[in-house]
């Protein structure tokens, strides 16, 4: 098969125009409306707080009201709080061998002055209270274990000393005794002080803490420093292993010179609030997208309320705050002692709802023409994330004994609505990161039109000035031109036939006057 030259009429003759069907002779009209910005078409719905259990939804709404912040911020942090309480201590059994842990990665992007720290404090306070209670309860156990370990070590040392100085006829017996005591001492471990939450910690610190805490940990922060740390702020190279495996629950083994750390089922939760520029920057970090780190986050990009906030607001009602504190603390404490995770089951109706959702998602993952094709790494994890959220909503309803009841269809439907919310926001966020090649190519076309001052141009000329590495073929150019037409930057028309014989002329493009004349 031979390739046709770019200026071959055959190459363009078969392409449909974007506005008029082939063969239509009227030129595009002269009146232009203002174009729609390329990133302005993404609809970002508000966080659906109504799907949360009543006690949680009321608190989220009350926090948003008092702080005059988007409900999205409190809502996403609330999900991370539930994941902190349940992560590593429960799993949801979807079907067959498919199980999902109940930890989540959430990130909300808001500009400065949006009171992110205040919202985080209100939402995470019960976790710190639960951590305090766990430490108090564990203190006597730690003291006893430390004393027992010290006494065992001293007994082993004394036995070893006696064996070393004993007569030859008793040496074997005393050595055996010393060995037995040493082995006993070696098996005694002192439990670590309970820790639920860490701030922006290094990957090494996160790994060590998770190992000490039975595989669970939560990183909650109103800043985005954790991304810089993962990218190698201190090490000089990205180190994301614990963050990849900590989300999926894959076995994590680290061999160091000083210690070895084995975590069979790590469960890391991350809840962040960052500035939008952070998302733009992390999209450029080598390895973040390729290894799937960015695909693990549930993104929220709400509209800032700064400039429209009320000065005098209603505080969170005491009974609402008390109910939230009690529920979060009780859920955390009730699951804290589980070593084998509590298994949350789906009802048949809930599974049917999830299957229907999966069937809706699957065609959208197609690389060509799929709404989610350009973020298929992220969208491919959406069903799993939805199952996790369903389990968390279920535990929020039923507390630590949620394993005794299956997830209902209504709860799964609520989780699916959350999945739809995060899908809409992920599309907007990945636009910011530049993950959509069609959008990127459309921007390159706009730059080419501006640089050349073209008012009326052929597709061939546009294609000829674009980089082949970005736009390899004519077929790759067409979706970008369609997007620009949809946003009002271009119009496609079929020129009149100049003669009665031969093929009709190739369709041409008219550019918005603002591109040709610098906006005049």
C-alpha positions as a Python dict, from the first residue, in 0.01 Angstrom:
ca = {
    (1, 'X'): (0, 0, 0),
    (2, 'X'): (145, 338, -107),
    (3, 'X'): (78, 659, 82),
    (4, 'X'): (-70, 957, -96),
    (5, 'X'): (104, 1297, -91),
    (6, 'X'): (-49, 1556, 135),
    (7, 'X'): (-161, 1771, -156),
    (8, 'X'): (-340, 1485, -332),
    (9, 'X'): (-707, 1578, -399),
    (10, 'X'): (-803, 1217, -335),
    (11, 'X'): (-680, 1248, 21),
    (12, 'X'): (-936, 1512, 105),
    (13, 'X'): (-1219, 1448, -137),
    (14, 'X'): (-1373, 1169, 68),
    (15, 'X'): (-1381, 1361, 393),
    (16, 'X'): (-1718, 1496, 507),
    (17, 'X'): (-1736, 1864, 587),
    (18, 'X'): (-1799, 1959, 946),
    (19, 'X'): (-2094, 2188, 885),
    (20, 'X'): (-2239, 2112, 543),
    (21, 'X'): (-2273, 1775, 370),
    (22, 'X'): (-2054, 1704, 66),
    (23, 'X'): (-2177, 1860, -251),
    (24, 'X'): (-2349, 2157, -91),
    (25, 'X'): (-2239, 2472, -267),
    (26, 'X'): (-2330, 2758, -35),
    (27, 'X'): (-2039, 2922, 149),
    (28, 'X'): (-2037, 2971, 523),
    (29, 'X'): (-2223, 3283, 649),
    (30, 'X'): (-2028, 3592, 751),
    (31, 'X'): (-2177, 3649, 1098),
    (32, 'X'): (-1967, 3503, 1382),
    (33, 'X'): (-2047, 3468, 1747),
    (34, 'X'): (-1782, 3465, 2018),
    (35, 'X'): (-1614, 3124, 2033),
    (36, 'X'): (-1651, 2905, 2338),
    (37, 'X'): (-1319, 2845, 2518),
    (38, 'X'): (-1195, 2492, 2459),
    (39, 'X'): (-1195, 2411, 2829),
    (40, 'X'): (-1526, 2582, 2893),
    (41, 'X'): (-1753, 2302, 2777),
    (42, 'X'): (-1687, 2055, 3058),
    (43, 'X'): (-1982, 2048, 3292),
    (44, 'X'): (-1874, 2009, 3654),
    (45, 'X'): (-2177, 1918, 3863),
    (46, 'X'): (-2182, 1999, 4235),
    (47, 'X'): (-2101, 1722, 4480),
    (48, 'X'): (-2419, 1515, 4537),
    (49, 'X'): (-2426, 1541, 4917),
    (50, 'X'): (-2784, 1410, 4914),
    (51, 'X'): (-2657, 1057, 4842),
    (52, 'X'): (-2465, 1044, 5171),
    (53, 'X'): (-2624, 897, 5484),
    (54, 'X'): (-2831, 1163, 5660),
    (55, 'X'): (-2590, 1224, 5948),
    (56, 'X'): (-2299, 1268, 5708),
    (57, 'X'): (-2480, 1468, 5442),
    (58, 'X'): (-2611, 1712, 5701),
    (59, 'X'): (-2264, 1766, 5844),
    (60, 'X'): (-2106, 1813, 5500),
    (61, 'X'): (-2371, 2069, 5405),
    (62, 'X'): (-2336, 2249, 5741),
    (63, 'X'): (-1956, 2270, 5708),
    (64, 'X'): (-1991, 2409, 5356),
    (65, 'X'): (-2238, 2668, 5486),
    (66, 'X'): (-2031, 2780, 5784),
    (67, 'X'): (-1704, 2800, 5591),
    (68, 'X'): (-1869, 2929, 5271),
    (69, 'X'): (-1683, 2672, 5067),
    (70, 'X'): (-1803, 2446, 4785),
    (71, 'X'): (-1979, 2140, 4920),
    (72, 'X'): (-1741, 1939, 4700),
    (73, 'X'): (-1454, 2007, 4939),
    (74, 'X'): (-1626, 1878, 5252),
    (75, 'X'): (-1788, 1593, 5056),
    (76, 'X'): (-1463, 1457, 4913),
    (77, 'X'): (-1281, 1494, 5245),
    (78, 'X'): (-1571, 1312, 5415),
    (79, 'X'): (-1522, 1013, 5183),
    (80, 'X'): (-1151, 1010, 5269),
    (81, 'X'): (-1245, 1020, 5639),
    (82, 'X'): (-1468, 713, 5596),
    (83, 'X'): (-1188, 542, 5404),
    (84, 'X'): (-947, 621, 5688),
    (85, 'X'): (-1186, 465, 5939),
    (86, 'X'): (-1247, 151, 5731),
    (87, 'X'): (-939, 115, 5513),
    (88, 'X'): (-730, -189, 5590),
    (89, 'X'): (-1003, -327, 5814),
    (90, 'X'): (-1272, -406, 5557),
    (91, 'X'): (-1306, -516, 5196),
    (92, 'X'): (-1602, -536, 4963),
    (93, 'X'): (-1666, -864, 4781),
    (94, 'X'): (-1803, -771, 4439),
    (95, 'X'): (-1834, -1107, 4261),
    (96, 'X'): (-1625, -1416, 4200),
    (97, 'X'): (-1267, -1345, 4305),
    (98, 'X'): (-1312, -970, 4270),
    (99, 'X'): (-1265, -791, 4598),
    (100, 'X'): (-1189, -426, 4654),
    (101, 'X'): (-1029, -271, 4963),
    (102, 'X'): (-1214, 26, 5111),
    (103, 'X'): (-936, 284, 5097),
    (104, 'X'): (-960, 580, 4856),
    (105, 'X'): (-743, 852, 4704),
    (106, 'X'): (-929, 1184, 4676),
    (107, 'X'): (-803, 1525, 4574),
    (108, 'X'): (-991, 1856, 4555),
    (109, 'X'): (-844, 2146, 4357),
    (110, 'X'): (-929, 2498, 4471),
    (111, 'X'): (-742, 2831, 4447),
    (112, 'X'): (-595, 2997, 4758),
    (113, 'X'): (-824, 3162, 5017),
    (114, 'X'): (-1085, 2884, 4996),
    (115, 'X'): (-1047, 2786, 5365),
    (116, 'X'): (-928, 2437, 5284),
    (117, 'X'): (-749, 2400, 5618),
    (118, 'X'): (-1060, 2493, 5814),
    (119, 'X'): (-1268, 2232, 5634),
    (120, 'X'): (-1002, 1966, 5685),
    (121, 'X'): (-988, 2041, 6056),
    (122, 'X'): (-1364, 2009, 6101),
    (123, 'X'): (-1381, 1683, 5906),
    (124, 'X'): (-1072, 1510, 6049),
    (125, 'X'): (-1107, 1603, 6418),
    (126, 'X'): (-1298, 1279, 6503),
    (127, 'X'): (-1018, 1074, 6350),
    (128, 'X'): (-766, 1237, 6580),
    (129, 'X'): (-1001, 1174, 6872),
    (130, 'X'): (-1029, 808, 6774),
    (131, 'X'): (-651, 788, 6739),
    (132, 'X'): (-614, 937, 7088),
    (133, 'X'): (-852, 678, 7233),
    (134, 'X'): (-668, 396, 7057),
    (135, 'X'): (-338, 519, 7201),
    (136, 'X'): (-484, 537, 7551),
    (137, 'X'): (-621, 185, 7525),
    (138, 'X'): (-295, 51, 7384),
    (139, 'X'): (-64, 220, 7636),
    (140, 'X'): (-89, -53, 7908),
    (141, 'X'): (-39, -322, 7644),
    (142, 'X'): (273, -148, 7513),
    (143, 'X'): (415, -103, 7865),
    (144, 'X'): (356, -469, 7948),
    (145, 'X'): (506, -585, 7618),
    (146, 'X'): (813, -365, 7666),
    (147, 'X'): (866, -504, 8018),
    (148, 'X'): (814, -863, 7906),
    (149, 'X'): (1054, -821, 7614),
    (150, 'X'): (1318, -659, 7834),
    (151, 'X'): (1294, -934, 8098),
    (152, 'X'): (1309, -1204, 7832),
    (153, 'X'): (1617, -1042, 7678),
    (154, 'X'): (1786, -1016, 8020),
    (155, 'X'): (1707, -1381, 8099),
    (156, 'X'): (1847, -1490, 7763),
    (157, 'X'): (2163, -1284, 7816),
    (158, 'X'): (2217, -1431, 8165),
    (159, 'X'): (2163, -1785, 8038),
    (160, 'X'): (2412, -1723, 7757),
    (161, 'X'): (2669, -1593, 8005),
    (162, 'X'): (2624, -1895, 8232),
    (163, 'X'): (2652, -2132, 7938),
    (164, 'X'): (2974, -1967, 7830),
    (165, 'X'): (3136, -2016, 8175),
    (166, 'X'): (2984, -2355, 8261),
    (167, 'X'): (3171, -2681, 8298),
    (168, 'X'): (3194, -2896, 7993),
    (169, 'X'): (2957, -3163, 8127),
    (170, 'X'): (2675, -2909, 8171),
    (171, 'X'): (2758, -2685, 7875),
    (172, 'X'): (2531, -2856, 7621),
    (173, 'X'): (2229, -2840, 7851),
    (174, 'X'): (2291, -2477, 7943),
    (175, 'X'): (2352, -2379, 7581),
    (176, 'X'): (2022, -2537, 7484),
    (177, 'X'): (1850, -2345, 7762),
    (178, 'X'): (2013, -2020, 7651),
    (179, 'X'): (1916, -2082, 7288),
    (180, 'X'): (1555, -2148, 7387),
    (181, 'X'): (1537, -1829, 7594),
    (182, 'X'): (1695, -1628, 7312),
    (183, 'X'): (1443, -1763, 7063),
    (184, 'X'): (1158, -1679, 7298),
    (185, 'X'): (1291, -1326, 7346),
    (186, 'X'): (1325, -1284, 6972),
    (187, 'X'): (958, -1370, 6914),
    (188, 'X'): (834, -1105, 7155),
    (189, 'X'): (742, -781, 6982),
    (190, 'X'): (629, -451, 7123),
    (191, 'X'): (320, -318, 6941),
    (192, 'X'): (354, 25, 6786),
    (193, 'X'): (158, 320, 6917),
    (194, 'X'): (-156, 350, 6701),
    (195, 'X'): (-133, 606, 6421),
    (196, 'X'): (-421, 670, 6181),
    (197, 'X'): (-306, 986, 6009),
    (198, 'X'): (15, 1118, 5861),
    (199, 'X'): (84, 1449, 5690),
    (200, 'X'): (298, 1495, 5379),
    (201, 'X'): (538, 1209, 5451),
    (202, 'X'): (817, 1059, 5243),
    (203, 'X'): (752, 725, 5072),
    (204, 'X'): (995, 561, 5316),
    (205, 'X'): (810, 704, 5617),
    (206, 'X'): (473, 599, 5476),
    (207, 'X'): (603, 245, 5417),
    (208, 'X'): (745, 216, 5769),
    (209, 'X'): (431, 354, 5931),
    (210, 'X'): (208, 120, 5732),
    (211, 'X'): (426, -174, 5830),
    (212, 'X'): (397, -78, 6198),
    (213, 'X'): (22, -16, 6175),
    (214, 'X'): (-77, -351, 6030),
    (215, 'X'): (-86, -227, 5672),
    (216, 'X'): (-314, 76, 5710),
    (217, 'X'): (-246, 449, 5706),
    (218, 'X'): (-402, 772, 5585),
    (219, 'X'): (-228, 1079, 5445),
    (220, 'X'): (-457, 1380, 5485),
    (221, 'X'): (-341, 1729, 5398),
    (222, 'X'): (-476, 2065, 5289),
    (223, 'X'): (-164, 2108, 5076),
    (224, 'X'): (-23, 1928, 4775),
    (225, 'X'): (329, 1871, 4900),
    (226, 'X'): (290, 1495, 4884),
    (227, 'X'): (306, 1511, 4504),
    (228, 'X'): (641, 1691, 4519),
    (229, 'X'): (768, 1427, 4761),
    (230, 'X'): (654, 1142, 4538),
    (231, 'X'): (814, 1316, 4239),
    (232, 'X'): (1149, 1310, 4419),
    (233, 'X'): (1187, 1637, 4607),
    (234, 'X'): (1425, 1469, 4854),
    (235, 'X'): (1543, 1164, 4664),
    (236, 'X'): (1594, 1324, 4323),
    (237, 'X'): (1387, 1051, 4153),
    (238, 'X'): (1017, 956, 4164),
    (239, 'X'): (935, 696, 4428),
    (240, 'X'): (574, 590, 4396),
    (241, 'X'): (580, 217, 4472),
    (242, 'X'): (407, 243, 4810),
    (243, 'X'): (145, 478, 4664),
    (244, 'X'): (69, 242, 4375),
    (245, 'X'): (50, -75, 4583),
    (246, 'X'): (-106, 100, 4880),
    (247, 'X'): (-410, 183, 4669),
    (248, 'X'): (-450, -157, 4505),
    (249, 'X'): (-367, -364, 4812),
    (250, 'X'): (-85, -546, 4632),
    (251, 'X'): (184, -712, 4843),
    (252, 'X'): (463, -469, 4931),
    (253, 'X'): (810, -588, 5028),
    (254, 'X'): (1100, -355, 5098),
    (255, 'X'): (1451, -480, 5172),
    (256, 'X'): (1679, -224, 5327),
    (257, 'X'): (2018, -246, 5490),
    (258, 'X'): (1871, -170, 5832),
    (259, 'X'): (1534, -344, 5814),
    (260, 'X'): (1296, -547, 5602),
    (261, 'X'): (932, -450, 5574),
    (262, 'X'): (663, -685, 5447),
    (263, 'X'): (303, -572, 5403),
    (264, 'X'): (77, -836, 5255),
    (265, 'X'): (-231, -617, 5207),
    (266, 'X'): (-140, -248, 5230),
    (267, 'X'): (-431, -5, 5251),
    (268, 'X'): (-332, 357, 5207),
    (269, 'X'): (-588, 639, 5202),
    (270, 'X'): (-503, 984, 5066),
    (271, 'X'): (-722, 1292, 5107),
    (272, 'X'): (-581, 1616, 4967),
    (273, 'X'): (-683, 1969, 4882),
    (274, 'X'): (-449, 2140, 4636),
    (275, 'X'): (-432, 2445, 4415),
    (276, 'X'): (-531, 2387, 4050),
    (277, 'X'): (-176, 2462, 3937),
    (278, 'X'): (-60, 2154, 4128),
    (279, 'X'): (-275, 1933, 3905),
    (280, 'X'): (-133, 2099, 3598),
    (281, 'X'): (220, 2040, 3724),
    (282, 'X'): (175, 1677, 3826),
    (283, 'X'): (40, 1598, 3481),
    (284, 'X'): (390, 1679, 3352),
    (285, 'X'): (583, 1463, 3601),
    (286, 'X'): (748, 1177, 3418),
    (287, 'X'): (608, 843, 3527),
    (288, 'X'): (300, 967, 3714),
    (289, 'X'): (60, 887, 3429),
    (290, 'X'): (252, 601, 3273),
    (291, 'X'): (265, 401, 3596),
    (292, 'X'): (-93, 477, 3684),
    (293, 'X'): (-57, 703, 3988),
    (294, 'X'): (-286, 971, 3844),
    (295, 'X'): (-545, 705, 3757),
    (296, 'X'): (-589, 616, 4124),
    (297, 'X'): (-728, 952, 4239),
    (298, 'X'): (-1089, 1067, 4250),
    (299, 'X'): (-1070, 1429, 4133),
    (300, 'X'): (-1289, 1722, 4226),
    (301, 'X'): (-1252, 2061, 4056),
    (302, 'X'): (-1530, 2276, 4204),
    (303, 'X'): (-1605, 2638, 4127),
    (304, 'X'): (-1449, 2868, 4386),
    (305, 'X'): (-1690, 3063, 4605),
    (306, 'X'): (-1441, 3344, 4673),
    (307, 'X'): (-1610, 3675, 4593),
    (308, 'X'): (-1960, 3542, 4650),
    (309, 'X'): (-1935, 3439, 5016),
    (310, 'X'): (-2165, 3551, 5293),
    (311, 'X'): (-1992, 3726, 5580),
    (312, 'X'): (-2225, 3613, 5859),
    (313, 'X'): (-2301, 3241, 5837),
    (314, 'X'): (-2476, 2977, 6041),
    (315, 'X'): (-2237, 2762, 6246),
    (316, 'X'): (-2256, 2385, 6227),
    (317, 'X'): (-2543, 2286, 6463),
    (318, 'X'): (-2415, 2121, 6780),
    (319, 'X'): (-2629, 1812, 6736),
    (320, 'X'): (-2510, 1772, 6377),
    (321, 'X'): (-2146, 1800, 6482),
    (322, 'X'): (-2198, 1562, 6775),
    (323, 'X'): (-2362, 1301, 6553),
    (324, 'X'): (-2075, 1322, 6305),
    (325, 'X'): (-1810, 1292, 6575),
    (326, 'X'): (-1982, 995, 6739),
    (327, 'X'): (-2039, 808, 6412),
    (328, 'X'): (-1686, 852, 6277),
    (329, 'X'): (-1524, 770, 6611),
    (330, 'X'): (-1740, 462, 6664),
    (331, 'X'): (-1679, 331, 6311),
    (332, 'X'): (-1303, 377, 6350),
    (333, 'X'): (-1286, 209, 6691),
    (334, 'X'): (-1520, -77, 6600),
    (335, 'X'): (-1301, -181, 6304),
    (336, 'X'): (-962, -102, 6459),
    (337, 'X'): (-916, -446, 6617),
    (338, 'X'): (-994, -644, 6300),
    (339, 'X'): (-685, -829, 6176),
    (340, 'X'): (-862, -1021, 5900),
    (341, 'X'): (-1071, -757, 5724),
    (342, 'X'): (-1448, -749, 5759),
    (343, 'X'): (-1601, -861, 5428),
    (344, 'X'): (-1885, -648, 5292),
    (345, 'X'): (-2116, -834, 5053),
    (346, 'X'): (-2331, -694, 4773),
    (347, 'X'): (-2696, -787, 4747),
    (348, 'X'): (-2796, -936, 4409),
    (349, 'X'): (-2980, -612, 4328),
    (350, 'X'): (-2672, -402, 4410),
    (351, 'X'): (-2456, -624, 4191),
    (352, 'X'): (-2709, -596, 3906),
    (353, 'X'): (-2692, -215, 3934),
    (354, 'X'): (-2311, -225, 3926),
    (355, 'X'): (-2311, -457, 3624),
    (356, 'X'): (-2541, -218, 3437),
    (357, 'X'): (-2306, 68, 3524),
    (358, 'X'): (-2006, -129, 3400),
    (359, 'X'): (-2188, -196, 3072),
    (360, 'X'): (-2246, 179, 3031),
    (361, 'X'): (-1881, 257, 3101),
    (362, 'X'): (-1720, -5, 2878),
    (363, 'X'): (-1802, 142, 2532),
    (364, 'X'): (-1680, 480, 2653),
    (365, 'X'): (-1329, 339, 2702),
    (366, 'X'): (-1268, 295, 2329),
    (367, 'X'): (-953, 475, 2219),
    (368, 'X'): (-1129, 615, 1912),
    (369, 'X'): (-1462, 780, 1973),
    (370, 'X'): (-1502, 682, 2337),
    (371, 'X'): (-1590, 967, 2571),
    (372, 'X'): (-1340, 830, 2823),
    (373, 'X'): (-1094, 685, 2576),
    (374, 'X'): (-824, 941, 2647),
    (375, 'X'): (-849, 875, 3022),
    (376, 'X'): (-907, 500, 3001),
    (377, 'X'): (-639, 438, 3266),
    (378, 'X'): (-853, 634, 3510),
    (379, 'X'): (-1193, 522, 3386),
    (380, 'X'): (-1085, 158, 3386),
    (381, 'X'): (-1072, 181, 3766),
    (382, 'X'): (-1408, 356, 3798),
    (383, 'X'): (-1617, 44, 3865),
    (384, 'X'): (-1379, -60, 4142),
    (385, 'X'): (-1385, 288, 4294),
    (386, 'X'): (-1764, 283, 4282),
    (387, 'X'): (-1774, -50, 4467),
    (388, 'X'): (-1541, 96, 4730),
    (389, 'X'): (-1761, 401, 4776),
    (390, 'X'): (-2070, 180, 4803),
    (391, 'X'): (-1902, -17, 5084),
    (392, 'X'): (-1808, 305, 5264),
    (393, 'X'): (-2160, 444, 5239),
    (394, 'X'): (-2287, 110, 5365),
    (395, 'X'): (-2053, 120, 5667),
    (396, 'X'): (-2153, 481, 5731),
    (397, 'X'): (-2513, 358, 5752),
    (398, 'X'): (-2454, 44, 5957),
    (399, 'X'): (-2133, 110, 6149),
    (400, 'X'): (-1876, -157, 6224),
    (401, 'X'): (-2127, -442, 6193),
    (402, 'X'): (-2198, -360, 5830),
    (403, 'X'): (-2054, -699, 5738),
    (404, 'X'): (-2373, -852, 5877),
    (405, 'X'): (-2587, -683, 5609),
    (406, 'X'): (-2542, -677, 5229),
    (407, 'X'): (-2508, -352, 5036),
    (408, 'X'): (-2848, -251, 4901),
    (409, 'X'): (-2938, -140, 4550),
    (410, 'X'): (-3012, 210, 4684),
    (411, 'X'): (-2663, 236, 4832),
    (412, 'X'): (-2504, 117, 4507),
    (413, 'X'): (-2710, 371, 4313),
    (414, 'X'): (-2581, 641, 4547),
    (415, 'X'): (-2223, 527, 4482),
    (416, 'X'): (-2286, 527, 4107),
    (417, 'X'): (-2404, 888, 4131),
    (418, 'X'): (-2079, 969, 4306),
    (419, 'X'): (-1896, 785, 4027),
    (420, 'X'): (-2071, 1001, 3767),
    (421, 'X'): (-1974, 1312, 3963),
    (422, 'X'): (-1608, 1215, 3977),
    (423, 'X'): (-1611, 1118, 3608),
    (424, 'X'): (-1730, 1465, 3506),
    (425, 'X'): (-1464, 1627, 3722),
    (426, 'X'): (-1191, 1388, 3605),
    (427, 'X'): (-1258, 1491, 3245),
    (428, 'X'): (-1211, 1855, 3345),
    (429, 'X'): (-897, 1780, 3547),
    (430, 'X'): (-735, 1576, 3273),
    (431, 'X'): (-810, 1864, 3036),
    (432, 'X'): (-601, 2079, 3270),
    (433, 'X'): (-328, 1815, 3266),
    (434, 'X'): (-336, 1799, 2886),
    (435, 'X'): (-424, 1431, 2874),
    (436, 'X'): (-668, 1462, 2582),
    (437, 'X'): (-477, 1445, 2251),
    (438, 'X'): (-775, 1583, 2058),
    (439, 'X'): (-782, 1891, 2279),
    (440, 'X'): (-404, 1929, 2251),
    (441, 'X'): (-419, 1904, 1872),
    (442, 'X'): (-705, 2155, 1861),
    (443, 'X'): (-490, 2403, 2052),
    (444, 'X'): (-205, 2346, 1806),
    (445, 'X'): (-443, 2418, 1516),
    (446, 'X'): (-549, 2744, 1684),
    (447, 'X'): (-185, 2846, 1720),
    (448, 'X'): (-121, 2765, 1354),
    (449, 'X'): (-421, 2972, 1245),
    (450, 'X'): (-307, 3269, 1454),
    (451, 'X'): (57, 3246, 1344),
    (452, 'X'): (-33, 3234, 975),
    (453, 'X'): (-325, 3476, 990),
    (454, 'X'): (-539, 3245, 780),
    (455, 'X'): (-897, 3355, 716),
    (456, 'X'): (-975, 3083, 466),
    (457, 'X'): (-756, 2776, 448),
    (458, 'X'): (-750, 2420, 323),
    (459, 'X'): (-714, 2121, 550),
    (460, 'X'): (-402, 2034, 353),
    (461, 'X'): (-232, 2358, 453),
    (462, 'X'): (-327, 2320, 819),
    (463, 'X'): (-199, 1963, 823),
    (464, 'X'): (126, 2062, 654),
    (465, 'X'): (232, 2305, 930),
    (466, 'X'): (159, 2073, 1222),
    (467, 'X'): (413, 1842, 1379),
    (468, 'X'): (391, 1484, 1253),
    (469, 'X'): (476, 1362, 1602),
    (470, 'X'): (159, 1531, 1733),
    (471, 'X'): (-67, 1481, 1430),
    (472, 'X'): (63, 1174, 1245),
    (473, 'X'): (-220, 1141, 992),
    (474, 'X'): (-505, 1333, 835),
    (475, 'X'): (-747, 1113, 1029),
    (476, 'X'): (-590, 1236, 1353),
    (477, 'X'): (-654, 1597, 1248),
    (478, 'X'): (-1027, 1561, 1181),
    (479, 'X'): (-1146, 1522, 1546),
    (480, 'X'): (-953, 1837, 1638),
    (481, 'X'): (-1115, 2033, 1354),
    (482, 'X'): (-1457, 1902, 1458),
    (483, 'X'): (-1394, 2017, 1815),
    (484, 'X'): (-1294, 2365, 1695),
    (485, 'X'): (-1606, 2387, 1480),
    (486, 'X'): (-1817, 2279, 1775),
    (487, 'X'): (-1666, 2561, 1981),
    (488, 'X'): (-1715, 2822, 1708),
    (489, 'X'): (-1352, 2874, 1603),
    (490, 'X'): (-1394, 2723, 1255),
    (491, 'X'): (-1651, 2672, 984),
    (492, 'X'): (-1618, 2413, 714),
    (493, 'X'): (-1774, 2466, 375),
    (494, 'X'): (-1774, 2311, 29),
    (495, 'X'): (-1643, 2551, -239),
    (496, 'X'): (-1841, 2583, -559),
    (497, 'X'): (-1743, 2355, -845),
    (498, 'X'): (-1554, 2554, -1107),
    (499, 'X'): (-1626, 2309, -1386),
    (500, 'X'): (-1864, 2029, -1468),
    (501, 'X'): (-1597, 1761, -1497),
    (502, 'X'): (-1368, 1606, -1237),
    (503, 'X'): (-1399, 1564, -866),
    (504, 'X'): (-1555, 1837, -652),
    (505, 'X'): (-1302, 2062, -478),
    (506, 'X'): (-1184, 1965, -130),
    (507, 'X'): (-1373, 2123, 160),
    (508, 'X'): (-1215, 2433, 311),
    (509, 'X'): (-1212, 2605, 647),
    (510, 'X'): (-1301, 2956, 753),
    (511, 'X'): (-1139, 3083, 1073),
    (512, 'X'): (-1300, 3305, 1333),
    (513, 'X'): (-1201, 3671, 1272),
    (514, 'X'): (-1041, 3692, 1617),
    (515, 'X'): (-781, 3439, 1506),
    (516, 'X'): (-694, 3625, 1187),
    (517, 'X'): (-693, 3982, 1316),
    (518, 'X'): (-572, 3951, 1673),
    (519, 'X'): (-922, 3978, 1817),
    (520, 'X'): (-1006, 4306, 1640),
}
